[in-house]
Coordinates of C-alpha atoms in Angstrom, one line a residue:
M231 CA 87.7 -21.7 39.7
P232 CA 91.2 -23.2 39.9
S233 CA 92.9 -24.1 43.2
R234 CA 89.6 -24.8 45.0
R235 CA 90.1 -25.6 48.6
I236 CA 86.9 -27.6 49.1
P237 CA 86.4 -30.8 47.0
R238 CA 83.5 -30.4 44.7
D239 CA 81.4 -33.2 46.3
E240 CA 81.9 -31.6 49.8
I241 CA 81.0 -28.0 49.0
L242 CA 77.5 -28.3 50.3
R243 CA 78.3 -30.6 53.2
G244 CA 76.5 -29.4 56.3
V245 CA 74.7 -26.6 54.4
R246 CA 71.0 -26.6 55.4
V247 CA 69.9 -23.0 55.2
L248 CA 70.2 -20.7 52.1
D249 CA 69.7 -17.0 52.3
G250 CA 66.6 -15.1 51.2
G251 CA 65.6 -12.5 48.7
L252 CA 68.6 -10.2 48.1
A253 CA 66.9 -7.7 45.8
T254 CA 63.9 -7.7 48.2
E255 CA 66.1 -6.8 51.2
L256 CA 68.0 -4.2 49.2
E257 CA 64.7 -2.5 48.4
F258 CA 63.7 -2.6 52.1
L259 CA 67.0 -0.9 52.9
G260 CA 66.1 2.0 50.5
A261 CA 68.1 0.9 47.4
R262 CA 66.7 1.6 44.0
I263 CA 66.5 -1.6 42.0
D264 CA 64.1 -0.5 39.3
G265 CA 66.8 0.1 36.6
P266 CA 67.7 -2.3 33.8
L267 CA 70.5 -3.9 35.9
W268 CA 68.3 -4.4 38.9
S269 CA 70.3 -5.1 42.1
A270 CA 73.5 -5.0 40.1
H271 CA 73.2 -1.2 40.2
V272 CA 73.7 -1.3 44.0
L273 CA 77.1 -3.0 43.6
E274 CA 78.5 0.2 42.3
D275 CA 76.2 2.8 43.9
D276 CA 76.1 1.5 47.4
P277 CA 78.1 -1.7 48.0
G278 CA 77.7 -1.3 51.7
K279 CA 74.0 -2.2 51.4
V280 CA 74.9 -5.4 49.6
K281 CA 77.2 -6.3 52.4
A282 CA 74.5 -5.4 55.0
V283 CA 72.1 -7.8 53.3
H284 CA 74.6 -10.7 53.2
R285 CA 75.5 -10.0 56.9
A286 CA 71.8 -10.0 57.9
Y287 CA 71.2 -13.4 56.3
I288 CA 74.2 -15.0 57.9
E289 CA 73.1 -13.6 61.3
A290 CA 69.6 -15.1 60.6
G291 CA 71.2 -18.5 60.2
A292 CA 72.1 -18.9 56.5
D293 CA 74.9 -21.4 55.7
C294 CA 75.1 -20.1 52.1
I295 CA 74.9 -16.7 50.7
V296 CA 74.2 -15.9 47.0
T297 CA 76.0 -13.0 45.3
A298 CA 74.3 -9.9 43.9
S299 CA 75.0 -10.9 40.3
Y300 CA 71.7 -12.4 39.0
Q301 CA 71.1 -9.7 36.5
I302 CA 74.7 -9.2 35.4
S303 CA 75.6 -10.0 31.7
R304 CA 77.6 -8.4 29.0
M305 CA 74.5 -8.1 26.9
G306 CA 72.6 -6.3 29.7
Y307 CA 75.5 -3.9 30.4
L308 CA 75.9 -3.1 26.7
E309 CA 72.2 -2.3 26.5
A310 CA 72.5 0.0 29.5
G311 CA 75.4 1.8 27.9
Y312 CA 78.4 0.2 29.7
P313 CA 81.4 -1.6 28.2
V314 CA 81.5 -5.3 28.6
Q315 CA 84.5 -5.0 30.9
Y316 CA 82.1 -3.4 33.5
A317 CA 80.0 -6.6 33.5
D318 CA 82.9 -8.9 33.9
A319 CA 84.2 -6.7 36.8
A320 CA 80.8 -6.6 38.4
L321 CA 80.6 -10.4 38.5
L322 CA 83.9 -10.6 40.4
H323 CA 83.0 -7.6 42.6
A324 CA 79.8 -9.3 43.7
V325 CA 81.9 -12.3 44.8
E326 CA 84.4 -10.1 46.6
L327 CA 81.7 -8.4 48.6
A328 CA 80.2 -11.8 49.7
R329 CA 83.6 -13.2 50.6
S330 CA 84.4 -10.1 52.6
V331 CA 81.3 -10.5 54.7
R332 CA 81.9 -14.2 55.2
A333 CA 85.3 -13.3 56.6
G334 CA 83.6 -11.6 59.5
F335 CA 82.2 -14.9 60.7
P336 CA 85.4 -16.9 61.2
G337 CA 83.7 -19.4 63.5
R338 CA 81.2 -20.5 60.9
R339 CA 81.4 -22.4 57.6
I340 CA 79.6 -20.2 55.0
V341 CA 79.4 -21.1 51.3
V342 CA 79.4 -18.3 48.7
A343 CA 77.4 -19.1 45.5
S344 CA 77.7 -16.9 42.5
S345 CA 74.2 -16.1 41.2
L346 CA 73.7 -16.5 37.4
G347 CA 70.2 -15.7 36.2
P348 CA 68.7 -17.0 33.0
F349 CA 68.8 -15.3 29.6
G350 CA 65.3 -14.0 30.2
A351 CA 66.4 -12.0 33.2
A352 CA 68.6 -9.8 30.9
L353 CA 65.6 -9.0 28.6
H354 CA 63.7 -7.1 31.3
N355 CA 60.3 -8.4 30.0
G356 CA 59.5 -11.4 32.2
A357 CA 60.7 -13.9 29.7
E358 CA 62.4 -15.9 32.4
Y359 CA 58.9 -16.9 33.6
H360 CA 58.0 -18.6 30.3
G361 CA 61.3 -19.3 28.5
N362 CA 60.2 -18.2 25.0
Y363 CA 63.3 -16.4 23.8
N364 CA 63.9 -14.8 20.4
C365 CA 67.4 -16.1 20.1
T366 CA 69.3 -19.1 18.6
F367 CA 70.6 -21.9 20.8
A368 CA 74.1 -20.8 19.9
E369 CA 73.4 -17.3 21.2
L370 CA 72.0 -18.8 24.4
V371 CA 75.1 -20.9 24.9
E372 CA 77.4 -17.9 24.3
F373 CA 75.4 -15.7 26.8
H374 CA 76.1 -18.2 29.6
R375 CA 79.6 -19.1 28.4
Q376 CA 80.8 -15.5 28.8
R377 CA 79.8 -15.3 32.4
I378 CA 81.1 -18.7 33.3
A379 CA 84.5 -17.9 31.8
V380 CA 84.8 -14.8 33.9
L381 CA 84.0 -16.7 37.1
A382 CA 86.0 -19.8 36.3
E383 CA 89.2 -17.9 35.4
G384 CA 89.0 -14.8 37.6
R385 CA 89.7 -13.9 41.2
P386 CA 88.2 -13.8 43.7
A387 CA 86.4 -17.2 43.3
A388 CA 83.1 -18.3 44.6
D389 CA 82.6 -21.8 46.0
L390 CA 80.1 -22.7 43.3
L391 CA 77.9 -21.3 40.6
A392 CA 74.2 -21.0 41.2
F393 CA 72.2 -21.2 37.9
E394 CA 68.8 -19.8 39.0
T395 CA 65.3 -19.5 37.8
I396 CA 65.9 -21.7 34.7
P397 CA 62.6 -21.8 32.8
S398 CA 63.2 -24.6 30.3
L399 CA 65.1 -27.8 29.5
D400 CA 66.5 -26.0 26.4
E401 CA 68.2 -23.4 28.6
A402 CA 69.5 -26.1 30.9
R403 CA 71.1 -27.8 27.8
A404 CA 72.6 -24.5 26.7
I405 CA 74.2 -24.0 30.2
A406 CA 75.5 -27.5 30.0
E407 CA 77.2 -26.8 26.7
A408 CA 78.6 -23.6 28.0
L409 CA 80.0 -25.4 31.1
A410 CA 81.6 -28.2 29.1
C411 CA 85.0 -26.5 29.1
W412 CA 85.2 -26.5 32.9
P413 CA 84.3 -30.0 34.1
G414 CA 85.9 -29.2 37.5
L415 CA 83.5 -26.4 38.4
A416 CA 80.7 -26.9 40.9
A417 CA 77.2 -25.7 40.2
W418 CA 73.6 -26.0 41.3
F419 CA 70.7 -25.8 38.9
S420 CA 67.4 -24.4 40.1
F421 CA 64.3 -24.3 37.9
T422 CA 61.2 -22.1 38.1
C423 CA 57.9 -23.9 37.8
R424 CA 54.4 -23.1 36.6
D425 CA 52.6 -26.0 38.4
A426 CA 53.3 -29.0 40.5
R427 CA 55.1 -31.0 37.8
H428 CA 56.3 -28.7 35.0
V429 CA 58.9 -26.0 34.6
A430 CA 57.8 -22.6 33.3
H431 CA 58.3 -23.5 29.7
G432 CA 56.3 -26.7 30.0
E433 CA 58.8 -29.6 30.2
P434 CA 58.5 -32.0 33.2
L435 CA 60.6 -30.9 36.1
A436 CA 61.7 -34.5 36.5
A437 CA 63.2 -34.5 33.0
C438 CA 65.0 -31.3 33.6
A439 CA 66.4 -32.5 36.9
A440 CA 67.5 -35.8 35.4
F441 CA 69.4 -34.0 32.7
V442 CA 71.3 -31.6 34.9
A443 CA 72.0 -34.3 37.5
G444 CA 74.0 -36.1 34.9
L445 CA 76.4 -33.3 34.5
P446 CA 79.8 -33.6 36.2
Q447 CA 79.5 -30.1 37.7
T448 CA 76.2 -30.5 39.4
V449 CA 76.2 -30.6 43.2
A450 CA 72.5 -29.9 43.8
V451 CA 69.2 -29.6 41.9
G452 CA 66.2 -27.6 42.9
V453 CA 63.4 -25.1 42.4
N454 CA 63.2 -21.4 43.1
C455 CA 61.0 -18.3 42.4
T456 CA 57.9 -20.5 42.6
P457 CA 54.9 -20.4 45.1
P458 CA 55.6 -22.3 48.3
S459 CA 52.3 -24.1 48.0
L460 CA 53.9 -26.2 45.2
M461 CA 57.1 -27.2 47.0
L462 CA 56.0 -30.6 48.4
A463 CA 54.9 -31.9 45.1
L464 CA 58.0 -30.5 43.3
I465 CA 60.3 -32.1 45.9
A466 CA 58.6 -35.4 45.1
E467 CA 59.3 -34.9 41.4
L468 CA 62.9 -34.1 42.1
R469 CA 63.3 -37.2 44.2
T470 CA 62.1 -39.4 41.4
A471 CA 64.6 -37.9 39.0
S472 CA 67.8 -37.6 40.8
S473 CA 69.8 -38.6 43.9
K474 CA 71.5 -35.2 44.0
P475 CA 70.9 -33.0 47.1
I476 CA 67.6 -31.0 46.7
I477 CA 67.6 -27.2 47.2
V478 CA 64.3 -25.2 47.3
Y479 CA 63.9 -21.5 47.8
P480 CA 60.4 -20.4 46.9
N481 CA 58.9 -16.9 47.0
S482 CA 57.2 -15.7 50.2
G483 CA 53.7 -16.7 49.1
E484 CA 52.8 -13.2 47.9
T485 CA 51.7 -12.8 44.3
W486 CA 52.9 -10.2 41.7
D487 CA 50.1 -8.3 40.1
A488 CA 51.6 -7.4 36.7
A489 CA 48.8 -5.0 35.8
A490 CA 49.0 -3.0 39.0
R491 CA 52.8 -3.6 39.3
C492 CA 52.6 -4.5 42.9
W493 CA 52.7 -7.5 45.3
T494 CA 49.5 -8.7 46.8
G495 CA 48.8 -11.0 49.7
T496 CA 50.8 -11.3 52.9
A497 CA 54.1 -12.8 53.9
D498 CA 54.1 -14.8 57.2
P499 CA 57.6 -15.8 58.3
A500 CA 56.3 -18.2 61.0
A501 CA 54.1 -20.0 58.5
Y502 CA 57.0 -20.1 56.1
G503 CA 59.1 -21.8 58.8
D504 CA 56.4 -24.4 59.4
S505 CA 56.4 -25.1 55.6
A506 CA 60.2 -25.3 55.6
L507 CA 60.0 -28.1 58.3
E508 CA 57.7 -30.0 55.9
W509 CA 60.1 -29.4 53.0
F510 CA 63.0 -30.7 55.0
A511 CA 61.0 -33.8 56.1
A512 CA 59.9 -34.4 52.4
G513 CA 63.5 -34.6 51.3
A514 CA 64.9 -31.1 50.7
Q515 CA 68.4 -30.9 52.0
I516 CA 68.8 -27.1 51.6
V517 CA 66.0 -24.5 52.1
G518 CA 66.0 -20.8 51.6
G519 CA 63.9 -18.0 50.1
C520 CA 63.4 -16.1 46.9
C521 CA 61.3 -13.0 46.1
R522 CA 59.8 -11.1 49.1
T523 CA 61.5 -13.3 51.7
R524 CA 63.5 -11.5 54.3
P525 CA 65.9 -12.4 57.2
A526 CA 62.8 -13.1 59.4
H527 CA 61.8 -15.9 57.0
I528 CA 65.4 -17.3 57.0
R529 CA 65.5 -17.2 60.8
Q530 CA 62.4 -19.4 60.8
V531 CA 64.0 -21.8 58.2
A532 CA 67.1 -22.0 60.4
A533 CA 64.9 -22.8 63.4
A534 CA 63.1 -25.5 61.4
A535 CA 66.5 -27.1 60.4
R536 CA 67.6 -27.1 64.0
S537 CA 64.3 -28.6 65.1
L538 CA 64.6 -31.4 62.6
S539 CA 68.2 -32.1 63.5
A540 CA 67.3 -32.2 67.2
A541 CA 64.5 -34.7 66.5
K542 CA 66.8 -36.9 64.5
Q543 CA 69.4 -36.8 67.2
L544 CA 66.8 -37.7 69.8
L545 CA 65.5 -40.6 67.7
G546 CA 69.1 -41.8 67.2
D547 CA 69.7 -41.7 71.0
R548 CA 66.6 -43.8 71.6
H549 CA 67.9 -46.4 69.3

């Protein structure tokens, strides 16, 4: 991403609130996301819905919006019957849509992060939640390198890359190797975890965080697509491993029933906001939402961020 206006170390300055589930909100708006390209289908079929979701999250208080590109890859597009050029164009189109919505809020500083899901997301079999891939390390590197190259060298440019739902240390290492040609890029790395200490594949989160924190491109390290009940413990793990800003965006608290193919449980935005206040207090600098979170959740997160800021200001004034 040449000719970046914002210095890399300042990209996330002032960012406290991330957006929520993009695919979730698209589905609530009536979009079909059950195809092999998931929410990427909507980029072409109904881009207005994608823009509406970005707009709703900014209006809810998000300082950062993530593009509708999580599922996009050349491999995935080829399997769906599209030429690779369509995948490359879709990556940039997703950025263009997010930037166009940001332009409608000239009085606010909104960061655009380009979402890049793990290799498992392109397999359509849930492999991103265990990280056991039937591919070589070189193939894993190439999968990520192709997408990074498009975003690094194309226009329009996002402010940073968001590597999301990373299930293993091995995949983090593959991304690092793929990124090596572009040391000037900015990126965050967010892992999905199976318990309070380990990423989905089984490695300690602290080890994964320490590794990616050492990369020149890393501006934040975090956890996403993980139950909110685990966040406090995982934030503590991240704090032991790295001094990088911590970003957390868990699921709503509902649980996916794979057998019945439906979500169970309830999503309580107010309770989510109460938890967000605890996550901020525990050391998370940026909080948002993943699966099944909606603008109502992010509105509560934004309120929590304001509350914490006001409390700090009051404490400062007293001293």
